[in-house]
Amino acid sequence: MTTAVMVSWAIAVVGEFDAAGRRIPENVVQLLPMVDVVLWAKEQPLPLQVDALQAQFGLSRATAYRWLAALQDVHDPAAAREKLPDDRAPFAGRPKEAQLLRGAGDRV
């Protein structure tokens, strides 16, 4: 799983808790990958700065830029959720044409 996918997943998880009006318990945050980063990023003034990511998490400049790109949806959990791969879908990763050509009982 790429860092961008992990960050999108973390944004979606935090968004679910926010939508329910609940906070993720602190003892659980440390167990969930990238959730601590998302919670921190949500508290930062916009726009999020590479220097701030480097200082907070001890990142190289290149990694900070990758995280910054991955955090672009930090305030839009729905957009982050759309970036997640849906491995449970029978035609995940297949072009729409392939989905339309196959019947429900066909093996992929």
Short mmCIF file of N, CA and C in Angstrom, two decimals:
data_model
loop_
_atom_site.label_atom_id
_atom_site.label_comp_id
_atom_site.label_asym_id
_atom_site.label_seq_id
_atom_site.Cartn_x
_atom_site.Cartn_y
_atom_site.Cartn_z
N MET A 1 0.85 -1.17 0.00
CA MET A 1 0.00 0.00 0.00
C MET A 1 0.90 1.24 0.00
N THR A 2 0.62 2.15 -0.88
CA THR A 2 1.44 3.36 -0.96
C THR A 2 1.10 4.32 0.18
N THR A 3 1.99 5.26 0.41
CA THR A 3 1.75 6.27 1.43
C THR A 3 0.49 7.07 1.10
N ALA A 4 0.30 7.40 -0.18
CA ALA A 4 -0.88 8.17 -0.57
C ALA A 4 -2.16 7.43 -0.25
N VAL A 5 -2.18 6.12 -0.47
CA VAL A 5 -3.37 5.32 -0.16
C VAL A 5 -3.57 5.24 1.34
N MET A 6 -2.48 5.07 2.09
CA MET A 6 -2.60 5.03 3.56
C MET A 6 -3.14 6.35 4.10
N VAL A 7 -2.68 7.46 3.54
CA VAL A 7 -3.15 8.77 3.99
C VAL A 7 -4.63 8.93 3.62
N SER A 8 -5.02 8.54 2.42
CA SER A 8 -6.44 8.62 2.03
C SER A 8 -7.30 7.77 2.96
N TRP A 9 -6.80 6.58 3.31
CA TRP A 9 -7.53 5.72 4.24
C TRP A 9 -7.66 6.41 5.60
N ALA A 10 -6.57 6.99 6.08
CA ALA A 10 -6.60 7.66 7.39
C ALA A 10 -7.56 8.85 7.37
N ILE A 11 -7.56 9.60 6.27
CA ILE A 11 -8.50 10.73 6.15
C ILE A 11 -9.93 10.22 6.21
N ALA A 12 -10.20 9.12 5.52
CA ALA A 12 -11.55 8.54 5.52
C ALA A 12 -11.94 8.08 6.93
N VAL A 13 -11.01 7.45 7.64
CA VAL A 13 -11.30 6.98 9.01
C VAL A 13 -11.60 8.16 9.92
N VAL A 14 -10.75 9.17 9.88
CA VAL A 14 -10.97 10.36 10.71
C VAL A 14 -12.29 11.02 10.34
N GLY A 15 -12.59 11.07 9.05
CA GLY A 15 -13.86 11.65 8.59
C GLY A 15 -15.06 10.91 9.13
N GLU A 16 -14.98 9.58 9.19
CA GLU A 16 -16.09 8.79 9.75
C GLU A 16 -16.31 9.12 11.22
N PHE A 17 -15.24 9.23 11.97
CA PHE A 17 -15.38 9.59 13.38
C PHE A 17 -15.94 11.01 13.52
N ASP A 18 -15.42 11.94 12.70
CA ASP A 18 -15.92 13.32 12.75
C ASP A 18 -17.41 13.37 12.43
N ALA A 19 -17.83 12.63 11.41
CA ALA A 19 -19.24 12.63 11.00
C ALA A 19 -20.14 12.07 12.11
N ALA A 20 -19.59 11.16 12.89
CA ALA A 20 -20.35 10.58 14.00
C ALA A 20 -20.26 11.44 15.25
N GLY A 21 -19.49 12.54 15.18
CA GLY A 21 -19.34 13.41 16.33
C GLY A 21 -18.48 12.81 17.43
N ARG A 22 -17.58 11.92 17.05
CA ARG A 22 -16.73 11.26 18.04
C ARG A 22 -15.27 11.49 17.72
N ARG A 23 -14.44 11.39 18.72
CA ARG A 23 -12.99 11.48 18.55
C ARG A 23 -12.41 10.07 18.61
N ILE A 24 -11.35 9.85 17.87
CA ILE A 24 -10.66 8.57 17.94
C ILE A 24 -9.88 8.55 19.26
N PRO A 25 -10.07 7.52 20.07
CA PRO A 25 -9.35 7.46 21.35
C PRO A 25 -7.83 7.52 21.14
N GLU A 26 -7.15 8.27 21.98
CA GLU A 26 -5.71 8.47 21.85
C GLU A 26 -4.94 7.15 21.82
N ASN A 27 -5.37 6.18 22.63
CA ASN A 27 -4.65 4.91 22.66
C ASN A 27 -4.84 4.10 21.38
N VAL A 28 -5.84 4.45 20.57
CA VAL A 28 -6.08 3.78 19.29
C VAL A 28 -5.34 4.50 18.16
N VAL A 29 -5.19 5.81 18.27
CA VAL A 29 -4.54 6.60 17.22
C VAL A 29 -3.16 6.04 16.89
N GLN A 30 -2.41 5.68 17.91
CA GLN A 30 -1.06 5.19 17.68
C GLN A 30 -1.04 3.84 16.96
N LEU A 31 -2.15 3.14 16.93
CA LEU A 31 -2.21 1.84 16.27
C LEU A 31 -2.63 1.94 14.81
N LEU A 32 -3.18 3.06 14.42
CA LEU A 32 -3.69 3.24 13.07
C LEU A 32 -2.69 4.02 12.22
N PRO A 33 -2.25 3.44 11.10
CA PRO A 33 -1.23 4.13 10.30
C PRO A 33 -1.72 5.46 9.75
N MET A 34 -0.90 6.47 9.91
CA MET A 34 -1.10 7.82 9.36
C MET A 34 -2.23 8.62 10.00
N VAL A 35 -2.99 8.06 10.91
CA VAL A 35 -4.08 8.80 11.54
C VAL A 35 -3.52 9.96 12.36
N ASP A 36 -2.40 9.74 13.04
CA ASP A 36 -1.80 10.83 13.81
C ASP A 36 -1.39 11.98 12.89
N VAL A 37 -0.92 11.66 11.70
CA VAL A 37 -0.54 12.69 10.73
C VAL A 37 -1.76 13.48 10.28
N VAL A 38 -2.85 12.77 9.99
CA VAL A 38 -4.09 13.42 9.54
C VAL A 38 -4.65 14.32 10.64
N LEU A 39 -4.70 13.81 11.87
CA LEU A 39 -5.22 14.62 12.97
C LEU A 39 -4.37 15.88 13.16
N TRP A 40 -3.06 15.74 13.08
CA TRP A 40 -2.18 16.90 13.20
C TRP A 40 -2.44 17.87 12.05
N ALA A 41 -2.52 17.37 10.82
CA ALA A 41 -2.70 18.23 9.64
C ALA A 41 -4.02 19.00 9.70
N LYS A 42 -5.06 18.37 10.23
CA LYS A 42 -6.36 19.06 10.34
C LYS A 42 -6.30 20.26 11.26
N GLU A 43 -5.39 20.24 12.21
CA GLU A 43 -5.27 21.34 13.18
C GLU A 43 -4.38 22.48 12.69
N GLN A 44 -3.69 22.28 11.58
CA GLN A 44 -2.74 23.27 11.08
C GLN A 44 -3.44 24.34 10.25
N PRO A 45 -2.90 25.55 10.25
CA PRO A 45 -3.46 26.58 9.38
C PRO A 45 -3.20 26.23 7.91
N LEU A 46 -4.14 26.61 7.08
CA LEU A 46 -3.98 26.35 5.64
C LEU A 46 -3.20 27.47 5.00
N PRO A 47 -2.44 27.26 4.00
CA PRO A 47 -2.10 25.94 3.45
C PRO A 47 -1.05 25.24 4.31
N LEU A 48 -1.11 23.94 4.31
CA LEU A 48 -0.15 23.13 5.04
C LEU A 48 1.24 23.34 4.42
N GLN A 49 2.24 23.45 5.26
CA GLN A 49 3.59 23.76 4.79
C GLN A 49 4.52 22.55 4.90
N VAL A 50 5.38 22.40 3.90
CA VAL A 50 6.38 21.33 3.88
C VAL A 50 7.29 21.44 5.10
N ASP A 51 7.71 22.65 5.43
CA ASP A 51 8.59 22.85 6.58
C ASP A 51 7.94 22.37 7.87
N ALA A 52 6.65 22.59 8.01
CA ALA A 52 5.94 22.15 9.21
C ALA A 52 5.91 20.62 9.29
N LEU A 53 5.67 19.96 8.16
CA LEU A 53 5.70 18.50 8.13
C LEU A 53 7.08 17.97 8.51
N GLN A 54 8.11 18.59 7.97
CA GLN A 54 9.47 18.17 8.28
C GLN A 54 9.77 18.32 9.77
N ALA A 55 9.40 19.45 10.32
CA ALA A 55 9.68 19.71 11.73
C ALA A 55 8.90 18.78 12.65
N GLN A 56 7.65 18.54 12.34
CA GLN A 56 6.80 17.72 13.20
C GLN A 56 7.16 16.24 13.16
N PHE A 57 7.48 15.73 11.98
CA PHE A 57 7.65 14.29 11.82
C PHE A 57 9.08 13.86 11.44
N GLY A 58 10.01 14.83 11.36
CA GLY A 58 11.39 14.49 11.05
C GLY A 58 11.58 13.91 9.66
N LEU A 59 10.88 14.45 8.69
CA LEU A 59 10.91 13.94 7.32
C LEU A 59 11.98 14.60 6.48
N SER A 60 12.41 13.90 5.46
CA SER A 60 13.25 14.55 4.45
C SER A 60 12.35 15.48 3.65
N ARG A 61 12.95 16.38 2.91
CA ARG A 61 12.16 17.32 2.11
C ARG A 61 11.33 16.59 1.06
N ALA A 62 11.91 15.58 0.43
CA ALA A 62 11.19 14.82 -0.60
C ALA A 62 9.98 14.10 -0.01
N THR A 63 10.17 13.47 1.14
CA THR A 63 9.06 12.77 1.79
C THR A 63 7.99 13.75 2.24
N ALA A 64 8.40 14.90 2.74
CA ALA A 64 7.43 15.91 3.16
C ALA A 64 6.57 16.36 1.98
N TYR A 65 7.17 16.51 0.81
CA TYR A 65 6.40 16.88 -0.39
C TYR A 65 5.43 15.77 -0.78
N ARG A 66 5.85 14.50 -0.64
CA ARG A 66 4.94 13.39 -0.95
C ARG A 66 3.77 13.37 0.02
N TRP A 67 4.06 13.59 1.31
CA TRP A 67 2.99 13.62 2.29
C TRP A 67 2.06 14.80 2.05
N LEU A 68 2.63 15.94 1.68
CA LEU A 68 1.82 17.12 1.40
C LEU A 68 0.84 16.83 0.27
N ALA A 69 1.30 16.18 -0.78
CA ALA A 69 0.43 15.83 -1.90
C ALA A 69 -0.66 14.84 -1.44
N ALA A 70 -0.28 13.89 -0.60
CA ALA A 70 -1.24 12.90 -0.11
C ALA A 70 -2.28 13.54 0.82
N LEU A 71 -1.90 14.60 1.50
CA LEU A 71 -2.81 15.26 2.46
C LEU A 71 -3.71 16.31 1.82
N GLN A 72 -3.74 16.40 0.50
CA GLN A 72 -4.54 17.44 -0.16
C GLN A 72 -6.03 17.33 0.17
N ASP A 73 -6.51 16.14 0.52
CA ASP A 73 -7.93 15.95 0.83
C ASP A 73 -8.20 15.91 2.33
N VAL A 74 -7.30 16.44 3.13
CA VAL A 74 -7.43 16.32 4.58
C VAL A 74 -8.75 16.87 5.11
N HIS A 75 -9.32 17.84 4.43
CA HIS A 75 -10.60 18.40 4.88
C HIS A 75 -11.77 17.92 4.02
N ASP A 76 -11.55 16.88 3.20
CA ASP A 76 -12.59 16.35 2.33
C ASP A 76 -12.54 14.82 2.33
N PRO A 77 -13.06 14.18 3.39
CA PRO A 77 -12.98 12.73 3.50
C PRO A 77 -13.64 11.99 2.32
N ALA A 78 -14.68 12.56 1.73
CA ALA A 78 -15.34 11.91 0.59
C ALA A 78 -14.38 11.79 -0.59
N ALA A 79 -13.63 12.85 -0.85
CA ALA A 79 -12.64 12.81 -1.94
C ALA A 79 -11.54 11.80 -1.63
N ALA A 80 -11.12 11.74 -0.39
CA ALA A 80 -10.09 10.77 0.01
C ALA A 80 -10.61 9.34 -0.17
N ARG A 81 -11.87 9.11 0.21
CA ARG A 81 -12.47 7.78 0.09
C ARG A 81 -12.51 7.32 -1.38
N GLU A 82 -12.72 8.26 -2.29
CA GLU A 82 -12.77 7.92 -3.72
C GLU A 82 -11.42 7.45 -4.24
N LYS A 83 -10.35 7.81 -3.57
CA LYS A 83 -9.01 7.42 -4.01
C LYS A 83 -8.59 6.05 -3.50
N LEU A 84 -9.41 5.45 -2.66
CA LEU A 84 -9.07 4.14 -2.12
C LEU A 84 -9.38 3.05 -3.11
N PRO A 85 -8.49 2.07 -3.24
CA PRO A 85 -8.81 0.95 -4.13
C PRO A 85 -9.91 0.11 -3.51
N ASP A 86 -10.82 -0.34 -4.33
CA ASP A 86 -11.90 -1.19 -3.84
C ASP A 86 -11.61 -2.62 -4.25
N ASP A 87 -10.82 -3.30 -3.44
CA ASP A 87 -10.40 -4.66 -3.76
C ASP A 87 -11.54 -5.66 -3.69
N ARG A 88 -12.63 -5.29 -3.07
CA ARG A 88 -13.76 -6.21 -2.94
C ARG A 88 -14.63 -6.20 -4.19
N ALA A 89 -14.51 -5.17 -5.01
CA ALA A 89 -15.33 -5.10 -6.22
C ALA A 89 -14.87 -6.17 -7.20
N PRO A 90 -15.80 -6.86 -7.86
CA PRO A 90 -15.42 -7.95 -8.75
C PRO A 90 -14.57 -7.50 -9.94
N PHE A 91 -14.71 -6.25 -10.35
CA PHE A 91 -13.97 -5.76 -11.51
C PHE A 91 -12.98 -4.67 -11.12
N ALA A 92 -12.49 -4.72 -9.90
CA ALA A 92 -11.57 -3.68 -9.43
C ALA A 92 -10.37 -3.55 -10.36
N GLY A 93 -10.10 -2.33 -10.75
CA GLY A 93 -8.95 -2.06 -11.59
C GLY A 93 -9.15 -2.36 -13.06
N ARG A 94 -10.32 -2.80 -13.43
CA ARG A 94 -10.60 -3.11 -14.84
C ARG A 94 -11.28 -1.93 -15.51
N PRO A 95 -11.03 -1.73 -16.79
CA PRO A 95 -11.71 -0.64 -17.49
C PRO A 95 -13.22 -0.89 -17.55
N LYS A 96 -13.98 0.20 -17.66
CA LYS A 96 -15.44 0.10 -17.72
C LYS A 96 -15.89 -0.83 -18.83
N GLU A 97 -15.18 -0.82 -19.98
CA GLU A 97 -15.57 -1.66 -21.10
C GLU A 97 -15.57 -3.13 -20.71
N ALA A 98 -14.56 -3.54 -19.94
CA ALA A 98 -14.47 -4.93 -19.51
C ALA A 98 -15.61 -5.27 -18.56
N GLN A 99 -16.01 -4.31 -17.74
CA GLN A 99 -17.12 -4.55 -16.82
C GLN A 99 -18.41 -4.78 -17.59
N LEU A 100 -18.60 -4.04 -18.66
CA LEU A 100 -19.84 -4.13 -19.43
C LEU A 100 -19.88 -5.39 -20.29
N LEU A 101 -18.73 -5.91 -20.71
CA LEU A 101 -18.70 -7.06 -21.60
C LEU A 101 -18.90 -8.37 -20.85
N ARG A 102 -18.64 -8.39 -19.59
CA ARG A 102 -18.74 -9.63 -18.83
C ARG A 102 -20.08 -9.71 -18.11
N GLY A 103 -20.59 -10.91 -18.01
CA GLY A 103 -21.84 -11.14 -17.29
C GLY A 103 -21.56 -11.31 -15.81
N ALA A 104 -22.60 -11.35 -15.02
CA ALA A 104 -22.45 -11.43 -13.56
C ALA A 104 -21.77 -12.72 -13.14
N GLY A 105 -21.96 -13.83 -13.90
CA GLY A 105 -21.38 -15.11 -13.51
C GLY A 105 -20.01 -15.36 -14.10
N ASP A 106 -19.52 -14.48 -14.96
CA ASP A 106 -18.22 -14.68 -15.59
C ASP A 106 -17.10 -14.53 -14.59
N ARG A 107 -16.06 -15.32 -14.78
CA ARG A 107 -14.88 -15.20 -13.92
C ARG A 107 -13.97 -14.14 -14.51
N VAL A 108 -13.35 -13.39 -13.65
CA VAL A 108 -12.44 -12.33 -14.09
C VAL A 108 -11.02 -12.74 -13.81
#
